[in-house]
mmCIF file of C-alpha atoms and ligand atoms in Angstrom:
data_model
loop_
_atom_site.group_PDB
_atom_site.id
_atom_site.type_symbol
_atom_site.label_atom_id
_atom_site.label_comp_id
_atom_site.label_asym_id
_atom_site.label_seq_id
_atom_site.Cartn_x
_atom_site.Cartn_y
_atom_site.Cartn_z
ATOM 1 C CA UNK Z 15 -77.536 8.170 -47.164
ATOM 2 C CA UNK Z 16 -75.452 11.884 -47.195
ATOM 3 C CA UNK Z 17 -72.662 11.264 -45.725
ATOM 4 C CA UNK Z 18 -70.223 8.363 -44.640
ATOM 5 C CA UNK Z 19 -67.533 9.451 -42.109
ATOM 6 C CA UNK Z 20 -64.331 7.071 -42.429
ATOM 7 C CA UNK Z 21 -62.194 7.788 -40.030
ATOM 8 C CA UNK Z 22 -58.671 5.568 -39.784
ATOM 9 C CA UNK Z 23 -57.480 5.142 -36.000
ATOM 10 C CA UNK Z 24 -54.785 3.472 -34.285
ATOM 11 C CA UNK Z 25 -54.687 3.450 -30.753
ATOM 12 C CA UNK Z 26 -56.563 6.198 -29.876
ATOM 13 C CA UNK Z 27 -59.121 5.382 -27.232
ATOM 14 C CA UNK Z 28 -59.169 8.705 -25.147
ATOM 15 C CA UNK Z 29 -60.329 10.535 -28.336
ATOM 16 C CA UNK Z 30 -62.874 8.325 -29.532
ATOM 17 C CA UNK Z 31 -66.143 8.822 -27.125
ATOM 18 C CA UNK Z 32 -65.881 13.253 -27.850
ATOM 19 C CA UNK Z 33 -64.657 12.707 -31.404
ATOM 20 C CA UNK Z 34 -67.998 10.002 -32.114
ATOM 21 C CA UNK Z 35 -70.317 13.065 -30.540
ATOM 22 C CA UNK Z 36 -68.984 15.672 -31.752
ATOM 23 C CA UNK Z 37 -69.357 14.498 -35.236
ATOM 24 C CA UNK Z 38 -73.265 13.182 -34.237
ATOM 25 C CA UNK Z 39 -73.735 16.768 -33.025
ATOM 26 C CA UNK Z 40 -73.242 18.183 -36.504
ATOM 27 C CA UNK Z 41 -74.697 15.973 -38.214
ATOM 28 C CA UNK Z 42 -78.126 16.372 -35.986
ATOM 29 C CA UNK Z 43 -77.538 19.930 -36.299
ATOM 30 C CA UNK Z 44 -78.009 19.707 -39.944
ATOM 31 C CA UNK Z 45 -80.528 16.751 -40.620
ATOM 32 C CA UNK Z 46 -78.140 14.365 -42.340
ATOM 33 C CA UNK Z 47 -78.329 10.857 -42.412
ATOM 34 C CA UNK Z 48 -75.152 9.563 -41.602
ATOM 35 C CA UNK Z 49 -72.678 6.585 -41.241
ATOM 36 C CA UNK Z 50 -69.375 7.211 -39.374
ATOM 37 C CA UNK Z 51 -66.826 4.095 -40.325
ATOM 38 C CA UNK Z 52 -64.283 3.368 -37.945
ATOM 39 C CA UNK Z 53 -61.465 1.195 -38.951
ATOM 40 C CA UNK Z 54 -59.673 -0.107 -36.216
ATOM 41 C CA UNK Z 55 -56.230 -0.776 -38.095
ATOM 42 C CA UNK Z 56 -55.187 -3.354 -35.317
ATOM 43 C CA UNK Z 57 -54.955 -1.034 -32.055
ATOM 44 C CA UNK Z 58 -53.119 -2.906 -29.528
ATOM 45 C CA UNK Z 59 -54.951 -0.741 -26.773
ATOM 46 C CA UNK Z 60 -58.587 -0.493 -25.476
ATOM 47 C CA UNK Z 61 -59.718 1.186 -29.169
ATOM 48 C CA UNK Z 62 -61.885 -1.596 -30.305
ATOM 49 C CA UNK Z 63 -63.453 -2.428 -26.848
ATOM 50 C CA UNK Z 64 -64.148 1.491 -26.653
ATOM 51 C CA UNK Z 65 -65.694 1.330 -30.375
ATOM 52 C CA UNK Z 66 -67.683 -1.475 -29.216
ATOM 53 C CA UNK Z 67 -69.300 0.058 -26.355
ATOM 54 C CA UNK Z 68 -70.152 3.384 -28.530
ATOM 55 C CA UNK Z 69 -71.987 0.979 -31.700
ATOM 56 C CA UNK Z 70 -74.467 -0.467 -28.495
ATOM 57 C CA UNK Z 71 -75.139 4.021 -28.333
ATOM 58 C CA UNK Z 72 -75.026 4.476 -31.852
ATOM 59 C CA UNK Z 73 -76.261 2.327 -34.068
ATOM 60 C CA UNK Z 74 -74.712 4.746 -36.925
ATOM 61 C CA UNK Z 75 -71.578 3.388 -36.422
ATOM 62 C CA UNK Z 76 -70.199 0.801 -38.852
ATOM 63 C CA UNK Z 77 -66.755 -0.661 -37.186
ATOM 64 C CA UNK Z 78 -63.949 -2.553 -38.514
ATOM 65 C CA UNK Z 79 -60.848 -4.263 -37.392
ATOM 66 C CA UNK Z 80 -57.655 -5.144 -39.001
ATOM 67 C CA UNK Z 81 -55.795 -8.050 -37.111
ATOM 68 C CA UNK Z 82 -52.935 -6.125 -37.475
ATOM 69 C CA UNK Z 83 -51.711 -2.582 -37.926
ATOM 70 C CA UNK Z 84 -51.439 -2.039 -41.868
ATOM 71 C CA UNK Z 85 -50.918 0.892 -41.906
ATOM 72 C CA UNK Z 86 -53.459 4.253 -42.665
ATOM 73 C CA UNK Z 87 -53.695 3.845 -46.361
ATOM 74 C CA UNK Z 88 -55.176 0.157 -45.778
ATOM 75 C CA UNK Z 89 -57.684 1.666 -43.180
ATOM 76 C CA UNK Z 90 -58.964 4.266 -45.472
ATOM 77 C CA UNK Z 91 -58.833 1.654 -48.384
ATOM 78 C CA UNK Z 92 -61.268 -0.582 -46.361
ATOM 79 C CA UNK Z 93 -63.274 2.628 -45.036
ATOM 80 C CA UNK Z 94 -63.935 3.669 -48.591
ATOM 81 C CA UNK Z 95 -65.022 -0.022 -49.663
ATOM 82 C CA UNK Z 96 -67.918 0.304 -46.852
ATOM 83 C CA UNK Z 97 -69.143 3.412 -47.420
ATOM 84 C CA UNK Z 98 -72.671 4.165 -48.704
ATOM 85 C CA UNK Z 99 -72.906 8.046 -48.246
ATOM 86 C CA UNK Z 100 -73.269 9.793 -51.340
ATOM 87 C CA UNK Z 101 -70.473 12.046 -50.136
ATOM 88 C CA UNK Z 102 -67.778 10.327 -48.120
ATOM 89 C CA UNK Z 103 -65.600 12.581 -45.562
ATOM 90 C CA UNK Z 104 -62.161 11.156 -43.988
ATOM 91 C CA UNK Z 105 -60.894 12.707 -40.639
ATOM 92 C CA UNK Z 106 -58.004 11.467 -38.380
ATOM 93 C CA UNK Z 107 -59.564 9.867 -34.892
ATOM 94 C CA UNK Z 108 -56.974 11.854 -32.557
ATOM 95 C CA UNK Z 109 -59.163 15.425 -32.821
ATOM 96 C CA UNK Z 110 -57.212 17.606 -34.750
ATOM 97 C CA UNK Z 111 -59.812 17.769 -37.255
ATOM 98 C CA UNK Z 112 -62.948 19.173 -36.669
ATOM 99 C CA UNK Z 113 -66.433 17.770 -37.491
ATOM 100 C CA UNK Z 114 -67.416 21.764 -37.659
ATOM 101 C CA UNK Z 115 -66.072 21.573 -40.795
ATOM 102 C CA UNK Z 116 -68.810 19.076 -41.872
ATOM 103 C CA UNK Z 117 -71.291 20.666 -43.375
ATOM 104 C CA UNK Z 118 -69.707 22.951 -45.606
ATOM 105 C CA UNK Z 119 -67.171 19.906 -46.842
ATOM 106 C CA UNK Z 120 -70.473 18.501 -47.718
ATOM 107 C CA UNK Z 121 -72.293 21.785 -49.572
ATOM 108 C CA UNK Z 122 -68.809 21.902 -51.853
ATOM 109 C CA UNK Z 123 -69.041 18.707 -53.018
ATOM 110 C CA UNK Z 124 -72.899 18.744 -53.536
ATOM 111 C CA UNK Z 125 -72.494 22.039 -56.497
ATOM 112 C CA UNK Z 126 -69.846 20.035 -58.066
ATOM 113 C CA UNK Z 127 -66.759 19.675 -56.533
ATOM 114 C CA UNK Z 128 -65.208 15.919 -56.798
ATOM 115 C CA UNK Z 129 -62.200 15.888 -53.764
ATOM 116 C CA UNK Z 130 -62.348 19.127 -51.385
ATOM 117 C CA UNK Z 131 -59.139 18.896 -49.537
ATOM 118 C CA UNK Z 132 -58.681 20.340 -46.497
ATOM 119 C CA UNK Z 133 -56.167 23.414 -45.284
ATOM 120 C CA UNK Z 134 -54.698 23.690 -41.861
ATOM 121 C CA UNK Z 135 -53.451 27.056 -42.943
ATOM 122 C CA UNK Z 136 -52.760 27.368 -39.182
ATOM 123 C CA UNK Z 137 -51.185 24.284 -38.314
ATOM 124 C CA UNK Z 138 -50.384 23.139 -34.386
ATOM 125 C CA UNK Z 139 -47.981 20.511 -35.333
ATOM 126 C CA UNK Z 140 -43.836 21.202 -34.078
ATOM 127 C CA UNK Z 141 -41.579 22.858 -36.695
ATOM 128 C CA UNK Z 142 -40.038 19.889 -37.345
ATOM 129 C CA UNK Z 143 -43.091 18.713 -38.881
ATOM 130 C CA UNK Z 144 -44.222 21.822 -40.928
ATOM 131 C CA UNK Z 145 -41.321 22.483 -42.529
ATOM 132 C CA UNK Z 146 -40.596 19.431 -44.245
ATOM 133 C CA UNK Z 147 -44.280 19.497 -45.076
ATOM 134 C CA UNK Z 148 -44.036 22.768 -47.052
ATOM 135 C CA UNK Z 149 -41.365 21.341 -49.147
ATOM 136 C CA UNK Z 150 -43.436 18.305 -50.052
ATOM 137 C CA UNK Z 151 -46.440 20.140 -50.890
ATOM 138 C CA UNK Z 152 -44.084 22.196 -53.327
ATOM 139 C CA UNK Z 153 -42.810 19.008 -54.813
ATOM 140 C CA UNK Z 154 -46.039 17.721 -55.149
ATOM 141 C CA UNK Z 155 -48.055 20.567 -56.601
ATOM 142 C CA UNK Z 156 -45.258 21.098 -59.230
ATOM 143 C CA UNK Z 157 -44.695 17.065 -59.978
ATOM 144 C CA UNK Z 158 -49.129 16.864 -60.141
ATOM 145 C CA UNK Z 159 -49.908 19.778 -61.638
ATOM 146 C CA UNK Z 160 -52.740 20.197 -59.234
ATOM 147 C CA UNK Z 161 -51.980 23.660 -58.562
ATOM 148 C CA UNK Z 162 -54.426 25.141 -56.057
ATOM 149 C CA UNK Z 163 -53.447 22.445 -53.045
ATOM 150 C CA UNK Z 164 -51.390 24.115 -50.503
ATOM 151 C CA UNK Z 165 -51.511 20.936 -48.021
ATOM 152 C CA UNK Z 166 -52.164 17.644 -49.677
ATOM 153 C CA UNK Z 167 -52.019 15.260 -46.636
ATOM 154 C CA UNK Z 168 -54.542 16.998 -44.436
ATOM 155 C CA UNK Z 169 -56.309 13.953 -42.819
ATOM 156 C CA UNK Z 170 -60.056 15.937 -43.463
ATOM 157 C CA UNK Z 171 -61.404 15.613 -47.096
ATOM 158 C CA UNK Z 172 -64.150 14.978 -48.976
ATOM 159 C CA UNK Z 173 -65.301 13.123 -51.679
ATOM 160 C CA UNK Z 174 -67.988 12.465 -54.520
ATOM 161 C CA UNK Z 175 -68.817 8.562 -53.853
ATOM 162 C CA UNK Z 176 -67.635 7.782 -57.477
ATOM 163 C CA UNK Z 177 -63.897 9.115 -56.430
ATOM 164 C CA UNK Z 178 -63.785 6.829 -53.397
ATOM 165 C CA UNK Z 179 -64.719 4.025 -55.206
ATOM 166 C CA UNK Z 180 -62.470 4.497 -58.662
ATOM 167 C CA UNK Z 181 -59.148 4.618 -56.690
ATOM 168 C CA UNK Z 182 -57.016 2.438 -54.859
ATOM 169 C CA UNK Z 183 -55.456 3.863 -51.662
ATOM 170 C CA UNK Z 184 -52.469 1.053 -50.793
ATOM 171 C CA UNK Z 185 -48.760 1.447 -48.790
ATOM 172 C CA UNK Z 186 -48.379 4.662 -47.806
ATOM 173 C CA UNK Z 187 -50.021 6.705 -50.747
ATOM 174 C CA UNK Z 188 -53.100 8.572 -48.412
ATOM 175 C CA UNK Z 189 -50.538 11.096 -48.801
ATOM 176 C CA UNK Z 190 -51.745 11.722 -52.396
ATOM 177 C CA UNK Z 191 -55.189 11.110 -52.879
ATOM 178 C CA UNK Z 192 -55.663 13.985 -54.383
ATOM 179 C CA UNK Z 193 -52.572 13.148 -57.124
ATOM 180 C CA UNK Z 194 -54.943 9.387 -57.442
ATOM 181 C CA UNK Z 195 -57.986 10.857 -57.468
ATOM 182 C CA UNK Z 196 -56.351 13.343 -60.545
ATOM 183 C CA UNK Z 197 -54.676 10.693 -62.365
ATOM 184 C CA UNK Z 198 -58.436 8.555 -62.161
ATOM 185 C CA UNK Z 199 -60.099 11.855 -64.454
ATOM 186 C CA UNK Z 200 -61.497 13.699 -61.099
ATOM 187 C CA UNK Z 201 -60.290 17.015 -61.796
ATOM 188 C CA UNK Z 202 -62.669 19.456 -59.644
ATOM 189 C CA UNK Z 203 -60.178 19.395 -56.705
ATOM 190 C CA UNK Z 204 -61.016 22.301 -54.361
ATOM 191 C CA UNK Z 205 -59.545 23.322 -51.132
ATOM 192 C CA UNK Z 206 -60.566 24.873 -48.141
ATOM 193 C CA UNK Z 207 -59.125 26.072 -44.825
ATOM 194 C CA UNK Z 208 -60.070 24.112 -41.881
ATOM 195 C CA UNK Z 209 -59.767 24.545 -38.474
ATOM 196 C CA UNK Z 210 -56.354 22.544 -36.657
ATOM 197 C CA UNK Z 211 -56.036 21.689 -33.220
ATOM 198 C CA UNK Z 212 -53.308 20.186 -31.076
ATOM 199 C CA UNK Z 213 -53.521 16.872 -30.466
ATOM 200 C CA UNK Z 214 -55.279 16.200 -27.654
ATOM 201 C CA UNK Z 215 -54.675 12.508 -26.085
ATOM 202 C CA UNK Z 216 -52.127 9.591 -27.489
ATOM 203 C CA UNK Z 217 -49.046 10.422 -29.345
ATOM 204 C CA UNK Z 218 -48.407 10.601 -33.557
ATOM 205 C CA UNK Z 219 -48.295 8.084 -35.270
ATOM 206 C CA UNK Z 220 -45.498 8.761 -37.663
ATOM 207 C CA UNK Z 221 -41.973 9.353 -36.616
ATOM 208 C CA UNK Z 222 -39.146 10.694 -38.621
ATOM 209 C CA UNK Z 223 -39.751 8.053 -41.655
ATOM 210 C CA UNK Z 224 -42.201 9.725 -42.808
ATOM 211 C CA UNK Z 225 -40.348 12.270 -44.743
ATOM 212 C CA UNK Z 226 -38.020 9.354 -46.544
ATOM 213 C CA UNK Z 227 -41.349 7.500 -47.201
ATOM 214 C CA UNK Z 228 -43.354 10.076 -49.120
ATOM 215 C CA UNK Z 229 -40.013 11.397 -51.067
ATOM 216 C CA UNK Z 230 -40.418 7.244 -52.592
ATOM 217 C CA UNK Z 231 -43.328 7.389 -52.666
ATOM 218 C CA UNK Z 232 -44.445 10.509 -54.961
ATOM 219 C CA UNK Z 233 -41.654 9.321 -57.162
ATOM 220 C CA UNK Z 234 -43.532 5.687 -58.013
ATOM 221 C CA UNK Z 235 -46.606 7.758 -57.912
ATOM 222 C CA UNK Z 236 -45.438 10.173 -60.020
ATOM 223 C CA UNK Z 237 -43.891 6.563 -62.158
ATOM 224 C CA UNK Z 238 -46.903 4.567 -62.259
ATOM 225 C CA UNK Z 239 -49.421 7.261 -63.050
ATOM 226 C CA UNK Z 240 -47.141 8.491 -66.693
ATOM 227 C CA UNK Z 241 -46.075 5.136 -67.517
ATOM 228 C CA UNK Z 242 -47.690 2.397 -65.791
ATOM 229 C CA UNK Z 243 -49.309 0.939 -68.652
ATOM 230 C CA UNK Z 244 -46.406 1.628 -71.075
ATOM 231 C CA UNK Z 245 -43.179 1.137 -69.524
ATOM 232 C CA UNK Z 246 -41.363 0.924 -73.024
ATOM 233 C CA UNK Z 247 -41.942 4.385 -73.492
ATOM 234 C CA UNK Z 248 -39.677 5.346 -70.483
ATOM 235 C CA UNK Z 249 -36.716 2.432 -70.273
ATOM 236 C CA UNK Z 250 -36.629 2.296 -73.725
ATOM 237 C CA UNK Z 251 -35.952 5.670 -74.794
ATOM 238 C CA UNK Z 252 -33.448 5.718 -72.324
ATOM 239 C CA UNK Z 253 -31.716 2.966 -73.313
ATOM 240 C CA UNK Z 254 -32.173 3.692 -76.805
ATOM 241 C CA UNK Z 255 -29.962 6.763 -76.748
ATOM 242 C CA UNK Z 256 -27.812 5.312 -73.893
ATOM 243 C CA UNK Z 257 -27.269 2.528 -76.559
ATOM 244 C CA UNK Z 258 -26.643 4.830 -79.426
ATOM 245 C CA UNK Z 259 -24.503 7.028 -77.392
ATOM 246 C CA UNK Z 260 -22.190 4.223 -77.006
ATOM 247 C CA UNK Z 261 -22.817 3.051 -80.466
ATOM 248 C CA UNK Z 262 -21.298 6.001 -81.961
ATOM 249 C CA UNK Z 263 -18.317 6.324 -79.851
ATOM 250 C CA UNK Z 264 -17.195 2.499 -80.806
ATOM 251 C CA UNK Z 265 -17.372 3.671 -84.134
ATOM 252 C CA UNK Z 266 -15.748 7.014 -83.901
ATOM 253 C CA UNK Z 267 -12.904 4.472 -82.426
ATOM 254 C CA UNK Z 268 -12.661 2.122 -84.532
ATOM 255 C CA UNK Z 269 -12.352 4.953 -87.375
ATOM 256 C CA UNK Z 270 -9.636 6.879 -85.531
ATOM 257 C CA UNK Z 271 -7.358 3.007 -84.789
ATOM 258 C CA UNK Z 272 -7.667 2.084 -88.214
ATOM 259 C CA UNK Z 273 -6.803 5.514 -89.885
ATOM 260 C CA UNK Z 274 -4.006 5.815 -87.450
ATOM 261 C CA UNK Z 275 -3.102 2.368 -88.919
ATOM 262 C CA UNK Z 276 -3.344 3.838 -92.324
ATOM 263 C CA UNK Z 277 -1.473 6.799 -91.624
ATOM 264 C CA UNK Z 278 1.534 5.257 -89.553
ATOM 265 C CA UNK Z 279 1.104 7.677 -86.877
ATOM 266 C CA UNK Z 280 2.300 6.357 -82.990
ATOM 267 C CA UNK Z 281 0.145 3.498 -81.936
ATOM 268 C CA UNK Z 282 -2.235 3.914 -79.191
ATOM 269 C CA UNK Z 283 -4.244 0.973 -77.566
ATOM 270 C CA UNK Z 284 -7.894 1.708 -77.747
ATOM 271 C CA UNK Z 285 -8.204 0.890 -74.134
ATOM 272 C CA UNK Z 286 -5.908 3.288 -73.509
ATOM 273 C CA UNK Z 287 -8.757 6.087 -73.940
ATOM 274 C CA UNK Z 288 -11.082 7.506 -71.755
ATOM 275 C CA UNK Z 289 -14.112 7.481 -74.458
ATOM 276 C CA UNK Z 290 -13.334 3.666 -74.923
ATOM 277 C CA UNK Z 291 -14.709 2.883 -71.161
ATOM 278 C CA UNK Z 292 -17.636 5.664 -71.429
ATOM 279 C CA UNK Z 293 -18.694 3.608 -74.711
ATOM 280 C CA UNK Z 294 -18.737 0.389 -72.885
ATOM 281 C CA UNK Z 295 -20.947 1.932 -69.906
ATOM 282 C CA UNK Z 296 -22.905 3.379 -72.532
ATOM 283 C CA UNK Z 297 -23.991 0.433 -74.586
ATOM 284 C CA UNK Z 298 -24.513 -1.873 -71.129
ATOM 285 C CA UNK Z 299 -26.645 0.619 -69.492
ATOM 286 C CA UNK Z 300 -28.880 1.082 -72.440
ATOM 287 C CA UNK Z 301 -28.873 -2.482 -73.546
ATOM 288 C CA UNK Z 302 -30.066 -3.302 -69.584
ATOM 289 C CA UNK Z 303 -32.533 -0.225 -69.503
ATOM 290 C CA UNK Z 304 -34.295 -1.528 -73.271
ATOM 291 C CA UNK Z 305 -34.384 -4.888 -71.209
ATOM 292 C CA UNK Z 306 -35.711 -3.430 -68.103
ATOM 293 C CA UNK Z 307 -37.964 -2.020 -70.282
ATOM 294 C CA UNK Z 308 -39.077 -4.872 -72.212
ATOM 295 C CA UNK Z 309 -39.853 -6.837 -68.945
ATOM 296 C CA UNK Z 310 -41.646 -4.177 -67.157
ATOM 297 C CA UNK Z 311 -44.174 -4.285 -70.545
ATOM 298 C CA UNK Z 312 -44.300 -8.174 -70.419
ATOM 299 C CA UNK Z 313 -45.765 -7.701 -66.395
ATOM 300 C CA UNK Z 314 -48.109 -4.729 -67.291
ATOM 301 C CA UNK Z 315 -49.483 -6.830 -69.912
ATOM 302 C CA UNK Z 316 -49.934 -9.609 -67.344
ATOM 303 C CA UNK Z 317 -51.947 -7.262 -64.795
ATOM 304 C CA UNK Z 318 -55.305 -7.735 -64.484
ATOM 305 C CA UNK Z 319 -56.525 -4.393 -64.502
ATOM 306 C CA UNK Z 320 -54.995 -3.657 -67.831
ATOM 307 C CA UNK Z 321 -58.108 -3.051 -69.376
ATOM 308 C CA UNK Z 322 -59.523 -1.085 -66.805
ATOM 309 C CA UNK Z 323 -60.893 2.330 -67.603
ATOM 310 C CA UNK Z 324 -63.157 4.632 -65.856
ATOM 311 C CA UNK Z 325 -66.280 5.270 -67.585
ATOM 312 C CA UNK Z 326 -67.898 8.412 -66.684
ATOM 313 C CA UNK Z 327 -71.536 7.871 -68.622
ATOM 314 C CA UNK Z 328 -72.559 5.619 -71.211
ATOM 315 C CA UNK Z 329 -75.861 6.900 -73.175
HETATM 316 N N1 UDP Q 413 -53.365 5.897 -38.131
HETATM 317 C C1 UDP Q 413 -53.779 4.635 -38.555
HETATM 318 N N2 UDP Q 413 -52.836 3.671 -38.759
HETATM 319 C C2 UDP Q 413 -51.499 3.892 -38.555
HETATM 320 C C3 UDP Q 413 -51.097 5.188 -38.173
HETATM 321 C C4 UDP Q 413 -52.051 6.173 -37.973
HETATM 322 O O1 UDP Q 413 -54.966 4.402 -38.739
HETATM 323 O O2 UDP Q 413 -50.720 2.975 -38.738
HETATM 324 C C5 UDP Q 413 -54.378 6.943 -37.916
HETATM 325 C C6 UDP Q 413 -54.258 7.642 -36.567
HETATM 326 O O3 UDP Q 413 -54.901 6.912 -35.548
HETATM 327 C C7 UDP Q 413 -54.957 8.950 -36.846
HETATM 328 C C8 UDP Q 413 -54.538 9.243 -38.283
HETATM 329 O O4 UDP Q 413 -54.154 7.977 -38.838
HETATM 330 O O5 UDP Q 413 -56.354 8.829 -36.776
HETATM 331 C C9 UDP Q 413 -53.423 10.259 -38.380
HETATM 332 O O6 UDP Q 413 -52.343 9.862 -37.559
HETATM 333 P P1 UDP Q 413 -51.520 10.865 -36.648
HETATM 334 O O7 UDP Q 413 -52.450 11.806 -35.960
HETATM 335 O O8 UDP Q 413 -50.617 10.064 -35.780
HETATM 336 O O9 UDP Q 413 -50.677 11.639 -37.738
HETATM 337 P P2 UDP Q 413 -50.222 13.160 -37.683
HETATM 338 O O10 UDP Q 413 -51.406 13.990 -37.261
HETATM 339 O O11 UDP Q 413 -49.098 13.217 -36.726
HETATM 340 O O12 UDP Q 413 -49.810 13.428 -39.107
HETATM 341 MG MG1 MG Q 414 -52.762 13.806 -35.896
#
């Protein structure tokens, strides 16, 4: 098979019926054989009964529903499971993205690229959305190093199979694939400007949170990726000079009491000093951060995949 289309929806039943031919359109057009996977992340409208009228017209459509609404990382998660296409494509269900942008998506991949990520360098979302956006991207591209993305959470990408199926997409991280896909040893990340529309039925799915969310979430991204498997190597060497920090003072004080013992000079409390308190923060902090430390090492070495590598080739 080419090409699996995932596509994530959640309560979009208006869309649907134009978005399924639209993308069966192209994909005539251009002779591939295709899969498009809908998840169904637990729409509490007429989405799956809509889905389930389009499979008895298509038999190219693979369909799956959550019980419940987890959320669009778990519906891309389970999307990427199922497919078969040698290249996988994602696009949002509510028509923003365009199946136009099909074959090309596919031609990128095929001479090479890994993750081509799409641009909606004009975008038809409300200021309030866009400009927050551009200051994530910044933070992103700077924190990833993946410098040629301009707009990592564009909902139309696509993949080389082995990408879909070396990550993990969970909670709320679709917003970085590309960051995943990076830290997994995929480095040919492309981009390329898509087409954007307004969207056309239903209403978005993400309110204000969003924002707060992804701010968390590139951080433990960010966390994970540089010291998941060695935790020590962050908490400890902060507590180690936290610790030594305060070390050093208590010494310093104890020097200075006991020569102004020996000397007679006016007798001064060590509590009395401001260093005396920034000592004891000092040596608590770093003494709970080398814990911290120590713990977070005892559960990585607990996880199960802590032996799991990617192997690109074996000859
Ligand atoms: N979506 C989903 N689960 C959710 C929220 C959204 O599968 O819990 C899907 C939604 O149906 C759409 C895509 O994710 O296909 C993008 O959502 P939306 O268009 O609301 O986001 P926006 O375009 O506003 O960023
Ligand atoms: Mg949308």
């Amino acid at each position: 098979m080419d090409i699996s289309v995932v596509i994530p929806l959640y309560n979009e039943e208006e869309s649907l019926p134009e978005l399924t031919e639209w993308i069966r359109r192209v994909m005539l057009e251009n002779q591939f054989r295709y899969e498009i996977i809908l998840v169904d992340d637990g729409s509490s409208d007429t989405s799956w009964k809509v889905i389930q009228g389009l499979k008895t017209q298509h038999p190219e459509i693979v369909a799956i529903k959550f019980r419940r609404n987890y959320g669009k990382s778990a519906a891309l998660n389970v999307g990427f499971n199922a497919a078969e296409g040698d290249v996988v494509i994602t696009m949002d269900a509510d028509l923003q993205d365009s199946p136009d942008e099909i074959p090309e998506l596919y031609s990128r991949i095929k001479n090479g690229a890994d993750l081509v990520s799409g641009w909606k360098a004009k975008r038809y979302d409300p200021l309030t959305k866009t400009i927050p956006t551009k200051l994530f991207n910044a933070a992103t591209r700077s924190m990833s190093g993946i410098h040629n993305l301009h707009d990592f959470n564009c909902g139309l990408k696509a993949y080389r199979k082995e990408v879909v199926k070396s990550i993990e997409v969970y909670g709320e991280m679709h917003r970085y694939i590309p960051v995943l896909a990076k830290w997994a040893g995929f480095t040919k990340i492309q981009e390329q400007v898509v087409q954007h529309y307004p969207r056309k039925y239903g209403s978005t799915k993400f309110g204000a949170g969003r924002f707060v969310k992804g701010f968390l979430d590139l951080l433990s991204i960010f966390f994970v990726g540089k010291f998941g498997k060695r935790p020590m190597h962050f908490f400890g060497a902060i507590g180690v000079i936290s610790f030594l920090i305060g070390f050093f003072i208590t010494i310093y004080l104890i020097f200075d009491k006991l020569m102004s013992i020996a000397n007679g000079t006016a007798y001064r409390n060590v509590t009395d000093q401001p260093l005396f308190y920034l000592s004891l923060v000092a040596i608590l902090i770093g003494t709970q951060l080398f814990l911290t430390g120590f713990i977070a090492e005892l559960v990585s070495r607990n996880s199960t995949d802590r032996n799991k590598y990617h192997i690109e080739e074996v000859i």
